[in-house]
mmCIF file of N, CA, C and O in Angstrom:
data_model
loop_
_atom_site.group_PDB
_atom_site.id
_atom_site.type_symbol
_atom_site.label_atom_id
_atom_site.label_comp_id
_atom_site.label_asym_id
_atom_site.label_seq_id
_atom_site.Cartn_x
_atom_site.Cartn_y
_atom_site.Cartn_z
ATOM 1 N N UNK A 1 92.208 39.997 89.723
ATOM 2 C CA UNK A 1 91.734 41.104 88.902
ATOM 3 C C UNK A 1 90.250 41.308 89.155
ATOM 4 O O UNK A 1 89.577 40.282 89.051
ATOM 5 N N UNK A 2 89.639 42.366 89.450
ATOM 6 C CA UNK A 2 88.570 42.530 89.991
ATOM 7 C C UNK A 2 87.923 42.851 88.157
ATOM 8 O O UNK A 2 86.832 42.402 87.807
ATOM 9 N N UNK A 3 88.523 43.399 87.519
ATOM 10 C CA UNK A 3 87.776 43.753 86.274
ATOM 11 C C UNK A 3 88.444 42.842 85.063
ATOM 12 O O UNK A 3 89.479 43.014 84.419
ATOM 13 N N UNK A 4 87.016 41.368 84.988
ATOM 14 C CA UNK A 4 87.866 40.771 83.457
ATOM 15 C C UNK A 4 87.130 41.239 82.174
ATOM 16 O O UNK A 4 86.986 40.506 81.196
ATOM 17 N N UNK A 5 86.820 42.109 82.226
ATOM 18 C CA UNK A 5 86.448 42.990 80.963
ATOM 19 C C UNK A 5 87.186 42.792 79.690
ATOM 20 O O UNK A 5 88.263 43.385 79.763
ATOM 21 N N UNK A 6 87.008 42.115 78.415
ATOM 22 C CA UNK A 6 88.053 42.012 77.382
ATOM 23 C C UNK A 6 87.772 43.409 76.461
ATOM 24 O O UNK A 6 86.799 43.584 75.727
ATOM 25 N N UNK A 7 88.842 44.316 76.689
ATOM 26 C CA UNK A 7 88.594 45.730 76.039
ATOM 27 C C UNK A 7 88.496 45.074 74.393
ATOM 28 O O UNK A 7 88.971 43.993 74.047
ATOM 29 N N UNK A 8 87.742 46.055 73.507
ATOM 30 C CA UNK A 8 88.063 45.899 72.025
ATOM 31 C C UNK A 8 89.004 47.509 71.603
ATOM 32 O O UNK A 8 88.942 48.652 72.054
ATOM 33 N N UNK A 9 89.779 46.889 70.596
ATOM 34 C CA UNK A 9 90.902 48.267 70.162
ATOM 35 C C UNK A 9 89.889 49.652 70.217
ATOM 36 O O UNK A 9 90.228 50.639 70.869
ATOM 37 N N UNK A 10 88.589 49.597 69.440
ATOM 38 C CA UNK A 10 87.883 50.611 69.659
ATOM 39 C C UNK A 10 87.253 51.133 71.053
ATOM 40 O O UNK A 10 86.626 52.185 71.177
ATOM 41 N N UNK A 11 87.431 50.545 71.699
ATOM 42 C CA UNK A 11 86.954 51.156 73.223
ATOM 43 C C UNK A 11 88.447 51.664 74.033
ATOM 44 O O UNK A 11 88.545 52.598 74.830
ATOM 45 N N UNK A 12 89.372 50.891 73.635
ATOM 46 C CA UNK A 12 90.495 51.341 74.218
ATOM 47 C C UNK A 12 90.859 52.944 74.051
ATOM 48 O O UNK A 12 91.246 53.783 74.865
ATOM 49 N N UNK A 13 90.481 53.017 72.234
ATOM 50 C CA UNK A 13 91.093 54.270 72.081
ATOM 51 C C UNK A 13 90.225 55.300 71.989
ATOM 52 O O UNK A 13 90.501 56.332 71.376
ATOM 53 N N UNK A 14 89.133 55.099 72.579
ATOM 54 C CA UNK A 14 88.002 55.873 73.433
ATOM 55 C C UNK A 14 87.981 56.673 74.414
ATOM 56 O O UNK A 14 87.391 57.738 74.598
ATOM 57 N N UNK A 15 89.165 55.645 75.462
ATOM 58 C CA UNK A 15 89.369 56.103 76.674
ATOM 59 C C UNK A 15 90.553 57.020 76.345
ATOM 60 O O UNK A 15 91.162 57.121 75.280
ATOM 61 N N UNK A 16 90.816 57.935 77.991
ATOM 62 C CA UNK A 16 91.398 58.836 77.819
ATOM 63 C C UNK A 16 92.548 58.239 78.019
ATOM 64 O O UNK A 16 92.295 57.161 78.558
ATOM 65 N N UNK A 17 94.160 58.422 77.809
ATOM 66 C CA UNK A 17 95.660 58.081 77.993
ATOM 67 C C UNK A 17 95.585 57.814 79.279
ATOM 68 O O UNK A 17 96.337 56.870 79.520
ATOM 69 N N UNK A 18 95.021 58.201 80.261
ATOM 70 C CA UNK A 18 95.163 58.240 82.054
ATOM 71 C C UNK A 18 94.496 56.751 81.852
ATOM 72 O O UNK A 18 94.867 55.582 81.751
ATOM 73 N N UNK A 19 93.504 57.377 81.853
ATOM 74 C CA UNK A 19 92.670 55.832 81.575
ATOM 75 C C UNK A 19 93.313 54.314 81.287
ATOM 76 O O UNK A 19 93.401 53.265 81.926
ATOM 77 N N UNK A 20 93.673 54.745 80.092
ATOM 78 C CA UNK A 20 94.209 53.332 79.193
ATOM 79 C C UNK A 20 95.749 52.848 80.009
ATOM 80 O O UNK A 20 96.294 51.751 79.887
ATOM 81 N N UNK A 21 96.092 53.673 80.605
ATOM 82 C CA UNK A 21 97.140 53.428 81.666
ATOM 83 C C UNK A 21 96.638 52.749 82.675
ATOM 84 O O UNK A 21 96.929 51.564 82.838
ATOM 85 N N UNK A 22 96.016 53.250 83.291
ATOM 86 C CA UNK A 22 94.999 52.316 84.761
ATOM 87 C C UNK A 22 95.015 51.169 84.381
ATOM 88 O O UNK A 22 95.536 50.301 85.082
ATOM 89 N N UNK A 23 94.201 50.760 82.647
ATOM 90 C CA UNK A 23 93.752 49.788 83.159
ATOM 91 C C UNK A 23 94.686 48.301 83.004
ATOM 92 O O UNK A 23 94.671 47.197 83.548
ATOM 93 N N UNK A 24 95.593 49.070 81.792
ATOM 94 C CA UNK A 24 97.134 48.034 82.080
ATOM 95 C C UNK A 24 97.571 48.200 83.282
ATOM 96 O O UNK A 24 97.663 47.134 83.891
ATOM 97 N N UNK A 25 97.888 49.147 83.885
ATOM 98 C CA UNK A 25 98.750 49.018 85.052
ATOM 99 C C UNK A 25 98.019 47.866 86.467
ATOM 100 O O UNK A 25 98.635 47.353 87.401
ATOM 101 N N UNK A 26 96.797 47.786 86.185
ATOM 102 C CA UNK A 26 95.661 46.798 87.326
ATOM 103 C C UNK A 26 95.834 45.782 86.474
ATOM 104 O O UNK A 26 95.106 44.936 86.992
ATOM 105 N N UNK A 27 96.561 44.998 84.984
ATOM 106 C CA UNK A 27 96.343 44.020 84.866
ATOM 107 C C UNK A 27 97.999 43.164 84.944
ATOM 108 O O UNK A 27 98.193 41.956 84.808
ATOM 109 N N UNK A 28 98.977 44.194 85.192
ATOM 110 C CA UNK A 28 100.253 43.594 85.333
ATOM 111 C C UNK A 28 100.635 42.864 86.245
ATOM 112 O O UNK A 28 100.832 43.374 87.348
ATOM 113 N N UNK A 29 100.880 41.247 86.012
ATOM 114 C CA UNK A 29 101.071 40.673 87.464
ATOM 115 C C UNK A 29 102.813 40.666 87.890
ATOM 116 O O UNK A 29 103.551 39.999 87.165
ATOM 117 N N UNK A 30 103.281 41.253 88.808
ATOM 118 C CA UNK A 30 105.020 41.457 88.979
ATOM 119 C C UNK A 30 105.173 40.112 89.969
ATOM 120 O O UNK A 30 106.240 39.499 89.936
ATOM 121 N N UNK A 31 104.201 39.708 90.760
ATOM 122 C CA UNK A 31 104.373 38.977 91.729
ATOM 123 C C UNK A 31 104.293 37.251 91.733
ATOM 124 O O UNK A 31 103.388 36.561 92.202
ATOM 125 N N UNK A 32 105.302 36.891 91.186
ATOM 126 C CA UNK A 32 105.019 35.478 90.644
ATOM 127 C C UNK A 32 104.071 34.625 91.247
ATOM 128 O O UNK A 32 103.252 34.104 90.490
ATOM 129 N N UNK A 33 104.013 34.379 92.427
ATOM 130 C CA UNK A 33 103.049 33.849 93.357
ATOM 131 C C UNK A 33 101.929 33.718 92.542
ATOM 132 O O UNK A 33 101.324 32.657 92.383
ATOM 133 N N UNK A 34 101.623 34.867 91.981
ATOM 134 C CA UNK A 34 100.019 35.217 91.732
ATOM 135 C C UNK A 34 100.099 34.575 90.120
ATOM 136 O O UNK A 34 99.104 34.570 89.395
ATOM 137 N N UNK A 35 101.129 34.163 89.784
ATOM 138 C CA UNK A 35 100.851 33.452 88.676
ATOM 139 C C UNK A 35 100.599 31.914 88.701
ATOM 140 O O UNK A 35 100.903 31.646 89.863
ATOM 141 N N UNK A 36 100.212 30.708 88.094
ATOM 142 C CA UNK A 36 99.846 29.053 88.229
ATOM 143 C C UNK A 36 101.045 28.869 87.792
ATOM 144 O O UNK A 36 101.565 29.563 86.918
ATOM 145 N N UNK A 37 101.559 27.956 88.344
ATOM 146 C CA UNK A 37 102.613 26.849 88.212
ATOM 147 C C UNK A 37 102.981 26.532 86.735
ATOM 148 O O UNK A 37 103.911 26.997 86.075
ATOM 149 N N UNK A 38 102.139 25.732 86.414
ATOM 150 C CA UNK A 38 102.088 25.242 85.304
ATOM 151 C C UNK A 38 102.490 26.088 84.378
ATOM 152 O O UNK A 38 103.524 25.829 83.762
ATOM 153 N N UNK A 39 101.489 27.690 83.994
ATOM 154 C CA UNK A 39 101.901 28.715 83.011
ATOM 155 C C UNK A 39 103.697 29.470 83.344
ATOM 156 O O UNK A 39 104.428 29.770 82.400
ATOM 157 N N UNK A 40 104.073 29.637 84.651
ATOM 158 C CA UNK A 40 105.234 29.630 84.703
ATOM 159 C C UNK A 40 106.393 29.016 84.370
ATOM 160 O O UNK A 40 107.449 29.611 84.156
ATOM 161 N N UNK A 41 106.160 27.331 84.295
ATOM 162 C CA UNK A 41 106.979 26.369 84.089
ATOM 163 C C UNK A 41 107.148 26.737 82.523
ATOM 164 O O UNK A 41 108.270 27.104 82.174
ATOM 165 N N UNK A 42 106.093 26.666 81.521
ATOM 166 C CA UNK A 42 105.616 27.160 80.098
ATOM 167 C C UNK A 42 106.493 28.453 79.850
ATOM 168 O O UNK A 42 107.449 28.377 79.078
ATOM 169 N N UNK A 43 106.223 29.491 80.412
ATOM 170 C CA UNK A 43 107.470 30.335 79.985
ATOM 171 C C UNK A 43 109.050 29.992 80.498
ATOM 172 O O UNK A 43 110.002 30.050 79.720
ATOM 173 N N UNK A 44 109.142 29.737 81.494
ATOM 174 C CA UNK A 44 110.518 29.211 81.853
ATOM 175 C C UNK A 44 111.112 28.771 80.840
ATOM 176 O O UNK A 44 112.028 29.353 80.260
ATOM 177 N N UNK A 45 110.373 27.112 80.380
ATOM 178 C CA UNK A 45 111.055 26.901 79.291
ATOM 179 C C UNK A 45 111.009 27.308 77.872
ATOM 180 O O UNK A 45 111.828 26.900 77.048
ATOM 181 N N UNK A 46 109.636 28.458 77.479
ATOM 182 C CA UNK A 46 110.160 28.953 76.304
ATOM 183 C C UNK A 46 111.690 29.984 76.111
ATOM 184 O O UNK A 46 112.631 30.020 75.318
ATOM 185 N N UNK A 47 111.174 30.880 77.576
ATOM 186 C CA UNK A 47 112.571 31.764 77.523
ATOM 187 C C UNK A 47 113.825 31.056 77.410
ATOM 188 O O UNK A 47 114.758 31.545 76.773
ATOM 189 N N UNK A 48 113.945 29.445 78.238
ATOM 190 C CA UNK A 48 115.472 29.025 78.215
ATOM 191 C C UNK A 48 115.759 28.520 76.927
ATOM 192 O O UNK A 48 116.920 28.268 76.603
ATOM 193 N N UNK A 49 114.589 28.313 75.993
ATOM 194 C CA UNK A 49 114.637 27.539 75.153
ATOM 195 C C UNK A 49 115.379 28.745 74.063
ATOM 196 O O UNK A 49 116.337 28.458 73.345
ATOM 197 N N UNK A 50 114.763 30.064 74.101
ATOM 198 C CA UNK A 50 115.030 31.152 73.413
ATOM 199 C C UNK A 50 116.263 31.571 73.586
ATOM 200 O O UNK A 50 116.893 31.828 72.560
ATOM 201 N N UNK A 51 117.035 31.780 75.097
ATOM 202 C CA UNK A 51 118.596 31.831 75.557
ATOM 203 C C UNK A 51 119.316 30.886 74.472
ATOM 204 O O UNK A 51 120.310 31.103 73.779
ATOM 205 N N UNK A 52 118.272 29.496 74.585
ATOM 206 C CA UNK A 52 119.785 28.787 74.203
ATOM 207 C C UNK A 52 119.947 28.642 72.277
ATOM 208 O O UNK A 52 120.920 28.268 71.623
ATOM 209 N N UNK A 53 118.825 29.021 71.892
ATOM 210 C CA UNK A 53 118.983 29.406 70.316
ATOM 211 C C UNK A 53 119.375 29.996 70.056
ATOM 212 O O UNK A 53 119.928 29.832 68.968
ATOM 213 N N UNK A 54 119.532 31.339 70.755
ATOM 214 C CA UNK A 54 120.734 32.500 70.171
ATOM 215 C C UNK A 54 121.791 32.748 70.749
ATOM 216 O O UNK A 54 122.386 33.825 70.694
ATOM 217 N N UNK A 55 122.220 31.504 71.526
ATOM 218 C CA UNK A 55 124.150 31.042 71.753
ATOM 219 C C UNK A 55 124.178 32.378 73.335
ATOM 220 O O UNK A 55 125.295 32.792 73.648
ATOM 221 N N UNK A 56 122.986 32.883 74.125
ATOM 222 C CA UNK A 56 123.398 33.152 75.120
ATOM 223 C C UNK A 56 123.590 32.397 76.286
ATOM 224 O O UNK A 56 124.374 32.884 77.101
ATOM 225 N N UNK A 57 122.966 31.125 76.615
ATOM 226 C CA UNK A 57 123.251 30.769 77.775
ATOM 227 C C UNK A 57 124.029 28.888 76.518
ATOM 228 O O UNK A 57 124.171 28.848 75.295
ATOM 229 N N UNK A 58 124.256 27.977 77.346
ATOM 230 C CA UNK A 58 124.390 26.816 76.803
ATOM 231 C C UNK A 58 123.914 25.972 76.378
ATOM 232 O O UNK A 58 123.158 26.006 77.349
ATOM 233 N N UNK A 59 123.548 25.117 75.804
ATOM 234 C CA UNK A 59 122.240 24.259 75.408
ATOM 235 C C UNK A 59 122.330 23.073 76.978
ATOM 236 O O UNK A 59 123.252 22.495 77.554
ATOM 237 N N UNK A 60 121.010 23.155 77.152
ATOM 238 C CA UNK A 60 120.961 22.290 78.691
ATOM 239 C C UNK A 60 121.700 20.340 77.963
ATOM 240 O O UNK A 60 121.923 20.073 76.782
ATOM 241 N N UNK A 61 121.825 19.687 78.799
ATOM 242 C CA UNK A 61 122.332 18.184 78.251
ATOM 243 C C UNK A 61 121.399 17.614 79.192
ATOM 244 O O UNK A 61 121.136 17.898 80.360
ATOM 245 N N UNK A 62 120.894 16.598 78.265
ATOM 246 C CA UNK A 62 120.474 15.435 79.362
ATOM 247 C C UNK A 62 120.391 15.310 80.884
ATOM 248 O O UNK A 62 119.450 14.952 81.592
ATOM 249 N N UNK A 63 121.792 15.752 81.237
ATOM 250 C CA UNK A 63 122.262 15.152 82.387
ATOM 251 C C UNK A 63 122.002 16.411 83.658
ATOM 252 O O UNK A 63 122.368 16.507 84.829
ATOM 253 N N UNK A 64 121.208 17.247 82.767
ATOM 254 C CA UNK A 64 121.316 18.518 83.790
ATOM 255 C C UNK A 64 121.763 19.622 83.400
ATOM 256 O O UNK A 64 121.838 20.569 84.183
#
């Protein structure tokens, strides 16, 4: 990210709609690569953790 600027709500809604689009759209990362290990592993297991509380996937066992 070339711009780590932390917007405040009042500057956001300053800018124009084009604008405030840009500057989410330059901060979305799609490309996992570009994310750390570690913070990936961290959602991995919140999401599986979230699957398996509301009975969509299985609860993992021990064993795998």
């Amino acid at each position: 990210m070339a711009d780590e600027k932390l917007w405040t709500a009042a500057e956001l809604e300053a800018l124009a709609p084009e604008e405030r689009e840009r500057l989410f759209a330059e901060r979305v990362v799609t490309d996992l690569s570009q994310v750390s290990p570690e913070f990936l592993a961290e959602v991995r297991a919140k999401g599986r953790a979230l699957l398996e509380e509301h009975g969509v996937i299985a609860r993992q066992t021990d064993g795998g």
